[in-house]
Each structure stands twice: as C-alpha cells, then as structure tokens.
Short mmCIF file of C-alpha atoms in Angstrom, two decimals:
data_model
loop_
_atom_site.label_atom_id
_atom_site.label_comp_id
_atom_site.label_asym_id
_atom_site.label_seq_id
_atom_site.Cartn_x
_atom_site.Cartn_y
_atom_site.Cartn_z
CA MET E 1 -9.86 52.02 28.41
CA THR E 2 -6.08 52.02 29.00
CA ASN E 3 -6.53 49.96 32.15
CA ILE E 4 -8.59 47.51 30.70
CA SER E 5 -6.57 47.10 27.68
CA THR E 6 -3.66 46.34 30.47
CA PHE E 7 -6.01 43.94 32.30
CA PHE E 8 -6.80 41.80 29.17
CA TYR E 9 -3.09 41.99 28.18
CA SER E 10 -2.10 40.62 31.55
CA ILE E 11 -4.29 37.59 31.31
CA LYS E 12 -3.37 36.62 28.00
CA GLN E 13 0.21 36.91 29.02
CA GLY E 14 -0.50 35.00 32.03
CA VAL E 15 -1.83 32.01 29.90
CA LYS E 16 1.18 32.34 27.62
CA ASN E 17 3.39 31.58 30.47
CA ILE E 18 1.69 28.72 31.70
CA HIS E 19 2.21 27.35 28.09
CA ARG E 20 5.33 28.22 27.68
CA ASN E 21 6.31 26.88 30.85
CA ARG E 22 4.11 23.61 30.77
CA MET E 23 5.54 20.91 32.56
CA PHE E 24 5.99 23.27 35.78
CA SER E 25 2.68 24.32 35.40
CA LEU E 26 1.19 21.08 35.02
CA ALA E 27 2.99 19.81 38.14
CA SER E 28 1.53 22.62 39.75
CA MET E 29 -1.76 21.92 38.91
CA GLY E 30 -1.40 18.32 40.05
CA THR E 31 -0.19 18.96 43.22
CA ILE E 32 -3.04 21.77 43.76
CA THR E 33 -5.52 19.15 42.45
CA ALA E 34 -4.13 16.56 44.69
CA CYS E 35 -4.41 18.96 47.68
CA LEU E 36 -7.68 19.83 46.95
CA PHE E 37 -8.96 15.94 46.09
CA MET E 38 -7.64 14.99 49.48
CA PHE E 39 -9.41 18.22 51.20
CA GLY E 40 -12.69 17.66 49.20
CA ILE E 41 -12.41 13.65 50.68
CA PHE E 42 -12.10 14.92 54.31
CA TYR E 43 -14.44 17.44 54.00
CA PHE E 44 -16.93 14.65 52.51
CA LEU E 45 -15.95 12.51 55.89
CA LEU E 46 -15.99 15.18 58.31
CA SER E 47 -19.35 16.60 57.09
CA ASN E 48 -20.90 13.09 56.93
CA PHE E 49 -19.64 12.32 60.44
CA GLN E 50 -21.08 15.58 61.77
CA PHE E 51 -24.11 14.92 60.00
CA MET E 52 -24.24 11.01 61.24
CA ILE E 53 -23.31 12.87 65.03
CA ARG E 54 -26.30 15.16 64.62
CA ASN E 55 -28.44 12.10 63.45
CA ALA E 56 -27.06 10.13 66.61
CA GLU E 57 -27.48 13.14 69.12
CA GLY E 58 -31.08 12.86 68.23
CA SER E 59 -31.86 9.24 68.66
CA VAL E 60 -29.13 8.51 71.50
CA GLY E 61 -30.76 9.32 74.64
CA VAL E 62 -30.13 9.18 78.13
CA THR E 63 -32.58 7.60 80.85
CA VAL E 64 -33.29 8.27 84.15
CA PHE E 65 -34.85 5.96 86.74
CA PHE E 66 -36.03 7.15 90.48
CA GLU E 67 -35.96 5.60 93.63
CA LYS E 68 -39.13 3.68 94.75
CA GLU E 69 -40.01 5.97 97.46
CA VAL E 70 -39.82 9.01 95.36
CA GLU E 71 -43.51 10.35 94.79
CA GLN E 72 -45.12 12.07 91.61
CA ALA E 73 -44.05 15.55 93.10
CA GLY E 74 -40.09 14.62 93.67
CA ILE E 75 -40.32 13.16 90.04
CA ASP E 76 -41.64 16.49 88.64
CA ALA E 77 -39.02 17.99 90.73
CA ILE E 78 -36.11 16.02 89.19
CA GLY E 79 -37.73 16.64 85.64
CA ASN E 80 -37.68 20.26 86.16
CA MET E 81 -34.07 20.31 87.33
CA LEU E 82 -32.71 18.15 84.27
CA ALA E 83 -34.82 20.07 82.04
CA ALA E 84 -32.88 23.30 83.19
CA ARG E 85 -29.79 22.29 82.17
CA PRO E 86 -28.41 23.93 78.74
CA GLU E 87 -27.46 20.70 76.88
CA VAL E 88 -30.85 18.94 77.30
CA ASP E 89 -32.71 19.33 73.70
CA LYS E 90 -35.70 17.59 74.90
CA ILE E 91 -37.41 15.68 77.71
CA GLU E 92 -40.07 13.04 78.06
CA PHE E 93 -41.39 11.23 81.14
CA VAL E 94 -42.24 7.62 80.61
CA SER E 95 -44.92 5.97 82.96
CA ALA E 96 -44.29 2.67 84.43
CA GLU E 97 -47.25 1.86 82.28
CA GLU E 98 -45.96 3.51 79.21
CA ALA E 99 -42.60 1.33 80.05
CA TRP E 100 -44.18 -1.73 80.16
CA GLU E 101 -46.42 -1.31 77.07
CA LYS E 102 -43.39 -0.44 75.22
CA PHE E 103 -41.77 -3.61 76.61
CA LYS E 104 -44.60 -5.87 75.57
CA GLU E 105 -44.94 -4.34 72.07
CA GLU E 106 -40.99 -4.69 71.66
CA THR E 107 -40.49 -7.96 72.98
CA PHE E 108 -43.71 -10.13 72.51
CA GLN E 109 -44.53 -9.45 69.31
CA GLY E 110 -47.36 -12.43 68.08
CA GLU E 111 -46.44 -14.45 71.51
CA GLU E 112 -49.83 -13.55 73.09
CA ASN E 113 -49.69 -16.44 75.42
CA LEU E 114 -46.57 -15.20 76.84
CA GLU E 115 -47.78 -11.64 77.14
CA ALA E 116 -51.06 -13.09 79.09
CA SER E 117 -49.13 -14.97 81.43
CA PHE E 118 -48.20 -11.66 82.97
CA GLY E 119 -52.18 -10.83 83.49
CA GLU E 120 -52.51 -7.28 84.95
CA ASP E 121 -49.20 -7.46 86.47
CA ASN E 122 -46.92 -4.85 85.63
CA PRO E 123 -42.95 -5.98 86.40
CA LEU E 124 -41.71 -2.61 85.31
CA ALA E 125 -43.80 -1.03 88.24
CA ASP E 126 -40.99 0.84 89.33
CA SER E 127 -39.52 1.84 86.21
CA ALA E 128 -41.20 5.18 85.26
CA SER E 129 -38.21 7.37 83.75
CA TYR E 130 -37.18 10.48 81.95
CA GLU E 131 -36.13 9.86 78.25
CA ILE E 132 -33.56 12.77 77.84
CA TYR E 133 -31.88 13.91 74.60
CA LEU E 134 -29.22 16.09 74.38
CA ASN E 135 -28.23 19.09 71.89
CA ASP E 136 -24.25 17.94 72.26
CA ILE E 137 -23.12 14.53 72.46
CA SER E 138 -19.98 15.41 73.87
CA LYS E 139 -21.76 16.50 76.94
CA GLN E 140 -23.32 13.43 77.63
CA ALA E 141 -20.68 12.26 80.41
CA GLY E 142 -20.89 15.68 82.48
CA PHE E 143 -24.80 15.46 82.30
CA VAL E 144 -24.98 11.69 83.57
CA LYS E 145 -22.75 12.47 86.04
CA TYR E 146 -25.03 15.44 87.28
CA ALA E 147 -28.42 13.53 86.85
CA GLU E 148 -26.91 10.62 89.09
CA GLU E 149 -25.84 13.03 92.06
CA ILE E 150 -29.54 14.41 92.07
CA GLU E 151 -31.60 12.83 95.30
CA GLY E 152 -33.87 10.38 94.26
CA VAL E 153 -32.51 9.25 91.15
CA ARG E 154 -31.47 5.36 91.22
CA GLN E 155 -29.90 4.71 87.82
CA VAL E 156 -28.94 6.66 84.65
CA ASN E 157 -28.44 4.57 81.45
CA SER E 158 -26.56 6.02 78.74
CA SER E 159 -24.76 4.96 75.39
CA ASP E 160 -21.46 6.29 76.40
CA THR E 161 -19.47 4.28 73.75
CA THR E 162 -21.63 5.57 70.72
CA ALA E 163 -21.54 8.98 71.79
CA GLN E 164 -17.83 9.15 72.70
CA GLY E 165 -16.48 7.16 69.93
CA LEU E 166 -18.42 9.33 67.23
CA THR E 167 -17.11 12.32 68.85
CA SER E 168 -13.42 11.29 69.14
CA PHE E 169 -13.53 9.97 65.60
CA ASN E 170 -14.78 13.14 64.29
CA VAL E 171 -11.94 15.25 66.17
CA LEU E 172 -9.31 12.52 65.08
CA VAL E 173 -10.36 12.89 61.61
CA GLY E 174 -10.58 16.77 61.67
CA TYR E 175 -6.96 16.59 62.88
CA VAL E 176 -5.30 14.20 60.57
CA SER E 177 -7.21 15.78 57.85
CA ALA E 178 -6.02 19.29 58.92
CA ALA E 179 -2.04 18.11 59.11
CA ILE E 180 -2.30 16.67 55.88
CA ILE E 181 -3.78 19.40 54.05
CA ILE E 182 -1.33 21.91 55.68
CA ILE E 183 1.53 19.82 54.21
CA LEU E 184 0.03 19.72 50.86
CA LEU E 185 -0.58 23.31 50.74
CA ALA E 186 2.74 24.18 51.71
CA VAL E 187 4.19 21.94 48.95
CA ALA E 188 1.74 23.44 46.36
CA VAL E 189 2.55 27.28 47.43
CA PHE E 190 6.20 26.03 46.89
CA LEU E 191 5.52 24.71 43.40
CA ILE E 192 3.75 27.73 42.08
CA SER E 193 6.60 29.93 43.43
CA THR E 194 8.94 27.54 41.68
CA THR E 195 6.90 27.66 38.46
CA VAL E 196 6.94 31.64 38.57
CA ALA E 197 10.16 31.76 39.31
CA THR E 198 11.23 29.75 36.23
CA GLY E 199 8.86 31.65 33.85
CA ILE E 200 10.55 34.78 35.39
CA SER E 201 14.16 33.46 34.92
CA VAL E 202 12.86 32.35 30.94
CA ARG E 203 11.23 35.84 30.20
CA LYS E 204 14.44 37.73 31.94
CA ASP E 205 15.35 39.76 28.89
CA GLU E 206 11.73 40.75 27.94
CA ILE E 207 11.37 41.90 31.62
CA ALA E 208 14.73 43.95 30.91
CA ILE E 209 13.26 45.50 27.82
CA MET E 210 9.73 46.11 29.53
CA ARG E 211 11.79 48.15 32.18
CA LEU E 212 13.76 50.14 29.86
CA LEU E 213 10.35 51.20 28.12
CA GLY E 214 9.09 52.37 31.08
CA ALA E 215 6.62 49.32 32.38
CA THR E 216 5.22 49.94 36.08
CA ASP E 217 5.78 47.10 38.70
CA TYR E 218 2.08 46.33 38.22
CA PHE E 219 2.29 45.97 34.51
CA ILE E 220 5.48 43.74 34.98
CA ARG E 221 4.23 41.61 37.83
CA ALA E 222 0.62 41.15 36.77
CA PRO E 223 0.79 38.21 34.28
CA PHE E 224 3.13 36.35 36.68
CA ILE E 225 0.17 36.62 39.37
CA VAL E 226 -2.56 35.76 36.79
CA GLU E 227 -0.27 32.70 36.03
CA GLY E 228 -0.40 31.62 39.63
CA ILE E 229 -4.08 32.23 39.91
CA LEU E 230 -5.11 30.39 36.84
CA ILE E 231 -3.19 27.39 37.87
CA GLY E 232 -4.48 27.47 41.59
CA PHE E 233 -8.25 27.76 39.54
CA THR E 234 -7.41 24.87 37.29
CA GLY E 235 -5.90 23.09 40.19
CA ALA E 236 -9.25 23.62 42.42
CA VAL E 237 -11.86 22.82 39.12
CA LEU E 238 -10.37 19.37 38.42
CA PRO E 239 -11.02 17.76 41.70
CA LEU E 240 -14.45 19.22 42.26
CA PHE E 241 -15.36 17.21 38.87
CA VAL E 242 -13.96 14.15 40.06
CA LEU E 243 -15.21 14.33 43.41
CA TYR E 244 -18.92 15.12 42.09
CA PHE E 245 -18.75 11.97 40.28
CA ILE E 246 -17.24 9.63 42.50
CA TYR E 247 -19.35 10.97 45.63
CA ASN E 248 -22.66 8.75 44.93
CA LYS E 249 -20.58 5.86 43.72
CA VAL E 250 -18.80 5.69 46.91
CA ILE E 251 -21.94 6.17 48.99
CA TYR E 252 -24.26 3.44 47.10
CA TYR E 253 -21.06 1.30 47.56
CA VAL E 254 -20.84 1.68 51.28
CA GLN E 255 -24.66 1.55 52.01
CA ASP E 256 -24.75 -1.60 49.85
CA LYS E 257 -21.63 -3.49 51.33
CA PHE E 258 -22.78 -2.10 55.04
CA GLY E 259 -26.44 -2.35 54.90
CA ILE E 260 -26.39 -3.62 58.24
CA LEU E 261 -25.48 -0.50 59.94
CA SER E 262 -27.79 1.60 57.63
CA ASN E 263 -29.41 3.12 60.73
CA ILE E 264 -26.00 4.53 61.37
CA LEU E 265 -24.23 5.29 57.80
CA THR E 266 -26.77 8.27 56.65
CA PHE E 267 -25.13 10.63 54.46
CA LEU E 268 -25.47 14.04 53.10
CA ASP E 269 -26.92 14.75 49.76
CA VAL E 270 -24.45 15.59 47.11
CA SER E 271 -25.78 19.15 46.36
CA VAL E 272 -25.70 19.80 49.82
CA VAL E 273 -22.18 18.95 50.19
CA PHE E 274 -21.12 20.67 47.26
CA LYS E 275 -22.83 23.86 48.23
CA ASN E 276 -19.98 24.70 50.64
CA LEU E 277 -17.11 22.77 49.05
CA VAL E 278 -17.16 24.45 45.68
CA PRO E 279 -16.48 28.09 46.79
CA ILE E 280 -14.15 26.95 49.82
CA SER E 281 -11.93 24.62 47.17
CA LEU E 282 -12.15 27.44 44.51
CA CYS E 283 -11.03 30.06 47.14
CA MET E 284 -8.17 27.52 48.39
CA GLY E 285 -6.75 27.34 44.85
CA VAL E 286 -6.90 30.96 43.77
CA GLY E 287 -5.80 31.84 47.45
CA ILE E 288 -2.68 29.05 47.02
CA GLY E 289 -2.00 30.45 43.43
CA PHE E 290 -2.06 34.19 44.57
CA VAL E 291 -0.04 33.63 47.45
CA GLY E 292 2.59 31.48 45.82
CA SER E 293 3.30 33.89 42.75
CA TYR E 294 2.73 37.01 45.09
CA LEU E 295 5.54 36.21 47.04
CA THR E 296 7.80 35.32 44.26
CA VAL E 297 7.12 38.50 41.97
CA ARG E 298 8.11 40.39 45.15
CA LYS E 299 11.24 38.58 45.76
CA HIS E 300 12.39 38.41 41.99
CA LEU E 301 11.02 41.44 40.21
CA ARG E 302 12.07 44.79 41.78
CA VAL E 303 11.64 47.04 38.80
CA MET L 1 15.51 72.00 13.68
CA ALA L 2 18.30 73.49 15.28
CA TYR L 3 18.77 73.17 18.84
CA ILE L 4 17.70 75.72 21.28
CA GLU L 5 20.61 77.47 23.17
CA ASN L 6 20.08 77.74 27.18
CA ASN L 7 17.38 75.43 27.26
CA PRO L 8 19.15 72.09 28.66
CA ILE L 9 17.49 68.80 28.94
CA ILE L 10 20.30 66.78 30.21
CA ARG L 11 22.72 68.42 32.63
CA LEU L 12 25.07 66.45 34.73
CA GLU L 13 27.17 68.27 37.55
CA ASN L 14 30.20 66.70 38.87
CA VAL L 15 29.11 63.01 38.20
CA SER L 16 31.42 60.27 39.50
CA LYS L 17 30.84 56.39 39.41
CA THR L 18 32.90 53.79 41.06
CA TYR L 19 31.97 50.29 40.77
CA PRO L 20 31.60 47.96 43.97
CA ALA L 21 34.99 46.47 42.54
CA GLY L 22 36.91 49.65 42.62
CA THR L 23 36.63 50.58 38.96
CA LYS L 24 36.40 54.22 38.43
CA ALA L 25 33.98 54.56 35.55
CA LEU L 26 33.26 58.33 35.37
CA GLN L 27 35.22 60.83 37.23
CA ASP L 28 33.53 64.32 38.26
CA LEU L 29 31.74 64.41 34.85
CA SER L 30 30.05 67.99 34.22
CA LEU L 31 28.11 68.57 30.77
CA THR L 32 24.90 69.83 29.25
CA ILE L 33 22.94 68.95 26.48
CA GLN L 34 20.48 71.45 24.71
CA LYS L 35 17.08 70.62 23.90
CA GLY L 36 17.19 69.40 20.14
CA GLU L 37 20.97 68.81 19.85
CA PHE L 38 22.27 66.04 18.49
CA VAL L 39 25.33 64.57 20.22
CA PHE L 40 27.98 62.00 19.70
CA VAL L 41 29.76 60.62 22.80
CA VAL L 42 32.92 58.57 21.46
CA GLY L 43 35.94 56.85 23.32
CA THR L 44 37.25 53.38 23.54
CA SER L 45 35.84 50.43 25.70
CA GLY L 46 36.37 51.25 29.49
CA SER L 47 35.83 55.27 28.92
CA GLY L 48 32.63 55.41 30.58
CA LYS L 49 30.50 55.77 27.62
CA SER L 50 27.99 53.05 28.43
CA THR L 51 28.09 54.04 32.16
CA LEU L 52 26.88 57.41 31.06
CA ILE L 53 23.93 55.80 29.36
CA LYS L 54 23.04 53.38 32.35
CA LEU L 55 23.01 56.75 34.52
CA LEU L 56 20.85 58.45 32.48
CA LEU L 57 18.61 55.45 32.22
CA LYS L 58 18.67 55.45 35.98
CA GLU L 59 19.92 51.74 35.70
CA ILE L 60 22.63 52.72 38.12
CA GLU L 61 22.92 55.49 40.82
CA PRO L 62 26.04 57.72 40.59
CA THR L 63 28.51 57.41 43.58
CA SER L 64 28.29 61.15 43.66
CA GLY L 65 26.98 64.46 41.93
CA LYS L 66 23.67 65.38 40.34
CA ILE L 67 22.03 64.38 36.85
CA GLU L 68 19.18 66.28 35.62
CA VAL L 69 16.70 65.07 32.40
CA ASN L 70 14.00 67.27 31.30
CA GLY L 71 13.87 69.17 34.70
CA GLN L 72 13.55 66.13 36.70
CA GLU L 73 16.54 65.59 39.06
CA VAL L 74 16.96 61.58 38.38
CA THR L 75 19.43 61.21 41.34
CA ALA L 76 16.65 62.13 43.75
CA MET L 77 13.95 60.38 42.04
CA LYS L 78 11.74 57.68 44.07
CA HIS L 79 11.70 54.21 42.59
CA LYS L 80 7.75 54.89 41.55
CA GLN L 81 8.70 57.57 39.35
CA VAL L 82 11.33 55.77 37.47
CA ALA L 83 8.70 54.05 35.19
CA LYS L 84 7.19 57.27 34.10
CA TYR L 85 10.50 59.06 33.73
CA ARG L 86 12.02 56.35 31.29
CA ARG L 87 8.88 56.82 29.03
CA LYS L 88 10.50 60.17 28.18
CA LEU L 89 13.69 58.42 27.01
CA GLY L 90 13.64 56.45 23.76
CA VAL L 91 16.58 54.04 23.68
CA VAL L 92 18.42 51.52 21.07
CA PHE L 93 21.40 49.33 21.63
CA GLN L 94 24.02 47.56 19.48
CA ASP L 95 22.37 44.23 19.99
CA PHE L 96 18.81 45.46 19.22
CA ARG L 97 17.03 43.91 22.16
CA LEU L 98 14.12 42.59 20.24
CA LEU L 99 11.39 39.96 21.48
CA LYS L 100 12.63 36.99 19.15
CA ASP L 101 9.09 35.44 19.68
CA ARG L 102 6.89 38.29 18.69
CA ASN L 103 6.89 39.93 14.97
CA VAL L 104 7.56 43.51 14.18
CA PHE L 105 4.04 44.85 14.74
CA GLU L 106 4.01 42.89 18.14
CA ASN L 107 7.77 44.34 19.26
CA VAL L 108 6.88 48.06 18.30
CA ALA L 109 3.46 47.61 19.82
CA PHE L 110 4.94 46.30 23.19
CA ALA L 111 6.69 49.88 23.99
CA LEU L 112 2.77 51.17 23.67
CA ARG L 113 1.25 48.18 25.82
CA VAL L 114 3.89 48.63 28.64
CA VAL L 115 2.53 52.59 29.10
CA GLY L 116 -0.75 51.18 28.72
CA LYS L 117 -1.87 52.70 25.56
CA SER L 118 -5.24 51.41 24.35
CA ASN L 119 -5.68 48.64 21.04
CA TYR L 120 -6.85 51.67 19.29
CA THR L 121 -3.90 53.67 19.99
CA ILE L 122 -1.76 50.90 18.80
CA ARG L 123 -3.41 50.05 15.64
CA ARG L 124 -3.13 53.65 14.77
CA GLN L 125 0.31 54.56 15.96
CA VAL L 126 2.31 51.27 14.95
CA PRO L 127 1.79 51.12 11.20
CA ALA L 128 2.47 54.98 10.99
CA ILE L 129 6.16 54.55 12.79
CA LEU L 130 7.10 51.44 10.81
CA THR L 131 6.09 53.22 7.48
CA ILE L 132 8.21 56.20 8.48
CA MET L 133 10.95 53.57 9.08
CA GLY L 134 10.40 51.83 5.60
CA LEU L 135 9.13 48.81 7.28
CA GLY L 136 5.59 49.07 6.08
CA ASP L 137 5.48 45.90 4.68
CA LYS L 138 7.62 43.88 7.22
CA TYR L 139 5.05 44.14 10.14
CA ALA L 140 4.31 40.28 10.16
CA SER L 141 8.25 39.51 9.92
CA PHE L 142 9.96 37.86 13.00
CA PRO L 143 13.53 39.37 14.15
CA ARG L 144 15.12 36.52 12.47
CA GLN L 145 13.74 36.87 9.39
CA LEU L 146 15.12 40.42 8.89
CA SER L 147 18.57 41.86 8.25
CA GLY L 148 20.64 43.51 11.20
CA GLY L 149 20.02 47.15 9.45
CA GLU L 150 16.00 46.09 9.38
CA GLN L 151 16.19 45.01 13.12
CA GLN L 152 17.83 48.06 14.18
CA ARG L 153 15.11 50.09 12.41
CA VAL L 154 12.40 48.20 14.05
CA ALA L 155 14.33 49.02 17.35
CA LEU L 156 14.38 52.62 16.47
CA ALA L 157 10.49 52.06 15.69
CA ARG L 158 10.03 50.96 19.03
CA ALA L 159 12.17 53.43 20.93
CA LEU L 160 10.34 56.28 19.07
CA VAL L 161 6.57 55.02 19.10
CA ASN L 162 6.04 57.07 22.14
CA ARG L 163 7.67 60.27 20.96
CA PRO L 164 9.92 60.67 23.82
CA PRO L 165 11.87 64.19 23.66
CA ILE L 166 15.17 61.91 24.27
CA LEU L 167 16.69 59.03 22.27
CA LEU L 168 19.78 57.42 23.34
CA ALA L 169 21.45 54.96 21.19
CA ASP L 170 24.15 52.76 22.48
CA GLU L 171 26.23 51.49 19.53
CA PRO L 172 23.30 51.53 17.18
CA THR L 173 25.70 50.49 14.17
CA GLY L 174 28.12 48.47 16.14
CA ASN L 175 26.37 44.95 14.47
CA LEU L 176 25.87 47.06 10.70
CA ASP L 177 27.55 46.96 7.93
CA PRO L 178 28.45 50.50 6.27
CA ARG L 179 25.49 50.93 4.24
CA ASN L 180 23.15 50.00 6.82
CA SER L 181 24.96 52.01 9.34
CA TRP L 182 24.45 55.18 7.21
CA GLU L 183 20.85 54.45 6.64
CA ILE L 184 20.40 54.15 10.44
CA MET L 185 22.42 57.47 11.20
CA LYS L 186 20.01 59.06 8.40
CA LEU L 187 17.02 58.10 10.27
CA LEU L 188 19.00 59.70 13.38
CA ASP L 189 19.45 62.53 11.74
CA GLU L 190 15.95 62.96 10.48
CA ILE L 191 14.32 62.21 13.88
CA ASN L 192 16.84 64.96 15.18
CA LYS L 193 15.70 67.46 12.82
CA LYS L 194 11.84 66.99 13.69
CA GLY L 195 13.03 68.03 17.30
CA THR L 196 13.85 65.07 19.35
CA THR L 197 17.54 65.16 21.29
CA VAL L 198 19.66 62.48 20.19
CA VAL L 199 22.68 61.01 22.21
CA VAL L 200 24.77 58.25 20.30
CA VAL L 201 27.67 56.23 21.58
CA THR L 202 29.77 54.96 19.06
CA HIS L 203 33.00 53.81 17.82
CA ASN L 204 32.03 54.53 14.26
CA SER L 205 34.75 57.23 13.13
CA ASP L 206 33.71 57.63 9.33
CA ILE L 207 29.91 58.34 10.56
CA VAL L 208 31.08 60.84 13.39
CA ASP L 209 33.54 62.63 10.85
CA ALA L 210 30.86 63.02 7.97
CA MET L 211 27.92 63.91 9.97
CA GLN L 212 29.75 67.25 11.82
CA LYS L 213 27.82 67.36 15.06
CA ARG L 214 28.74 67.84 18.50
CA VAL L 215 31.17 65.39 19.84
CA ILE L 216 31.87 64.66 23.35
CA THR L 217 35.25 62.15 23.81
CA MET L 218 35.53 60.18 26.94
CA LYS L 219 38.76 58.68 27.97
CA LYS L 220 39.06 56.76 31.33
CA GLY L 221 35.72 58.28 32.56
CA VAL L 222 36.88 61.73 32.19
CA MET L 223 35.56 64.07 29.53
CA VAL L 224 38.62 64.94 27.19
CA SER L 225 37.01 67.04 24.82
CA ASP L 226 33.74 68.38 23.67
CA GLU L 227 33.64 69.99 20.22
CA GLN L 228 30.59 71.64 18.39
CA LYS L 229 30.72 70.20 14.65
CA GLY L 230 33.82 67.93 15.78
CA GLY L 231 35.28 64.74 14.37
CA TYR L 232 36.42 61.25 15.93
CA SER L 233 39.21 62.82 17.53
CA TYR L 234 40.08 60.07 20.25
CA ASP L 235 43.47 59.42 18.44
CA LYS L 236 44.64 62.91 19.31
CA HIS L 237 44.24 62.50 23.32
#
C-alpha cells in the first residue's frame, strides 16, 4: 500500500515537473523525436535494402560453362564440387537443349521464320551450364574465383556490379545512420540531463524540506527519473505515428516515379517494419530518458 | 507531563564544530536533554545555536565529539540511515519553509507522503492535526493567504503529524508579532505536556522569562549557563 502510494505520487510529481519546466521538456522531447524519426527513416532504408538484397540474392545467379571436351561425368563432378560450397543455396543444370529452347523463347517471340532458319541446328550446342544461386551475395566474388579455377570450367558469368553495389550501399547506409544516430542520442541525453538539472534547481527548496522531513534518496529522485522516462517515451511515440503515416505514401511515390525499376524496388509491408521498429524505438526513448535523468540525479541529488 | 530524570534523549559529549573558513561555531559542548523536557537555547547571532540544530538534524558533521539522539549515535550513522533518523525529529523554522504552490492540507500531507504513508492515513491524520492547531477551516488555503502565525501553525502541524518524539524549533517566533508568538509558544507547551521533547532556539526574552523552562545560554560557541526554570540571562554573561 505504502509503496503503491509512493509510486503513484512519484509519477504525479514527474508529470508536474514536465509541466513546470515545459520549455526544456519540449526541447528534450523534440530532440528525441528528431533522433528517433531519423532512426526510423534509417531503419526503413536498411530493412528495405536488406529485403531488396535478399530478393536480389534469389534472382542474381552465377552461370558456369564447361570446356567442349568435358564429358557428362566430368560435368557431374564439377556440379558436386560447386554444390558442396557453403555459400551455394541452389544449383541447377541447364543442358544445351534447354539453353537453346530458353533462348528461342526469349529472343524469337512471334518470329517463326527466323526461328525456322536454324532448322535442327543448336548454336548453343556447347553451352550446357550450371545456374547457381548463392545464399549470401557478398560471397559471390570468392565463389566465382573458386569456380574459375576448377579444371574443365570454360567461363563463369556473374553480375558483380549488382551484387557488390547493393552490399556496399547497404554497409554505407548502416555506417552513416549509426554515426548520425549516435550523435543525436548524445544530444538527447544531454538535453534531458539539462532539463532534469533545471527541474532540480527550481525545486531546491522543496528538496531541502523533503530531506529535513526524512525523505529517502528514492523518494526524492524518483519524480526526476519518471520525468526523464516520460519525456523519452513521448519523444519516441510521436515519430512512430508520423513514420507510420508517411511510410506507405513514400513507397507509393517511389514506385510511381521509378516504375521502370519495379523488379528491384520491392518494399516491406508497413506492419512488418513496425513489428520491430515500435519496440526498438520505445526502448530507445525510455532508455535515453532513464540514462539522462539517472546520471543527473546521481550528480545533483545526494541526500 | 514532566520530564523523566536520567532518561536522556539528546546527549552531546565534547562536541566541537569548526567551519572550513576557520570559524569555531561550537567548542567542546557537552549537554544532556531528558526525554519530555522543554529547553530554550538562547544567545546572540554567532553563539552556535543554529549550528547545534544543524548538528542534531545531521545536516553537518561535528569536527569532534559524539552526539546521541534517541539512543542512536548520530555521528556514527551511515548515509542510508539518515532519512529514517530524521523522521524521529519534527522541525520548524523562523521562515516557516512551506511549499508555496501547495495548500495547507498538501503541505501537512507532504510530511506523511515523504515517509511513504498511504492516502488513507493521510486523509485521517492531516485533518486531525489541523484541528488541533486551530486550522480546521484553512485546509484549502495557500500559504500566501495566511498570516504569519497561521503559517507557523501549519509548519508545526507538518512537523508533528508524524508524531516525532523530539521537536526542534529554530526561532519559531522570529517573524511573528507578540500575540502570534504567544499562541505558538502555548502550542509548543501543549505538545510538550503530551510527551514530546521540545528544544526551542530563540531570541525572544519575554517568552523565555515568562515560561520558566530550562534555559541553555550560548556565547561564541560555548555554553555559559544551563538553568532549570531560568530566564533570558544572556546580558549577564
């Protein structure tokens, strides 16, 4: 009963502190909102890039061709060696006939005369191959090098630029976002600390009276910790609302403007992104508030 | 209720306090206050009266010597024990030290909230003490709406609502006119008669002379007299 009463009293006083000190509180909330808004944007970018890369990993393959003189047994042996690699997700053998059929289908659409001119000839007679899909696109370069060195392999085709480009961009976005978020987090902790320190200064007479009446450290400090946590929580909820409403609009805009890239520009559904973003953002907001206020009361409120 | 002999509630043994600037506020002070006593501490500014109150509240530490209150050695007390120790001391000041943004009820309730009392206890005990202090109809007033005497009675209610065994009053009549000063002293006398040990630091010679209680006189940090049923005798020293 006693602890519940003190708990609710601390929350009430924490809310009052925010109200009394509203300009600083708003500045702190604004900084956390900006920080977590940026975090949300970077999170969207990163999670969607990862999604796109996963899609690309599913569609970007490596094609391995063989020397003319290699027999079927040799091709099978090469296939076994490639399939044994840990980065290989899927390997498919494409015979010369299948390759020619696929080429005809893709190239001679409706041009029956042109197709007929080849008769029974198969210009791709020596083009049997393995189509290989990797489970990690960043390992493509190493895999290609390995395949090229296998005896009997004539040529290895791959889309290096797509794979490396996507991976490098993802890493770059990750580093930039981490740097900006760390700076904003530090600013947010500093501002919360200043807000709480101002609150302590405004209430110094009340704190002196509390001490004389026998208040514990917990009783004196709790409202300021509550203040910090509430500022952090509010600062985290606001950007989540904004991000939720703008996410679909941005995706719609990008897909509309860059329709030509619709194969590459595939986006996660808002519910999938928010499933992780909501708890992460709330924990960050509350964490910033707690750390900022806790450090300040430890420094300024020794009973 | 008369005080009980040989039942010390406050004991100072050779206590000295020198401030960092070198000011000797107390010098080798030894005194004992019995449970249930009413004691005046008198002396001019700089005599060490306020330092004595601060030492008893453990706001400051003595440079040397030993202080015991309620059987606890204050000088050896750990930081964590201080809050609980202070709950056994009621304290009132010349400037009342009320919270200006809270009404009378909330100011008195504050003392109970600080020690973690439930809302039920607060609703029961605050009106009772306000009635005893003659403030039953003022519970919704803010400090700025009260006279000096009423504000000091609110401060007294706040000091006593936790029923402490000791009440320390630092110049409780310093900001009051003679009529209000007497009202406050009568209340302190009533409180003392109900068993609370009362220590009053004051300059008010009329009250000290009239009340005929124990009087400890301080001068430059030294106790120069300690008289049962004494008067304001500072000028003699």
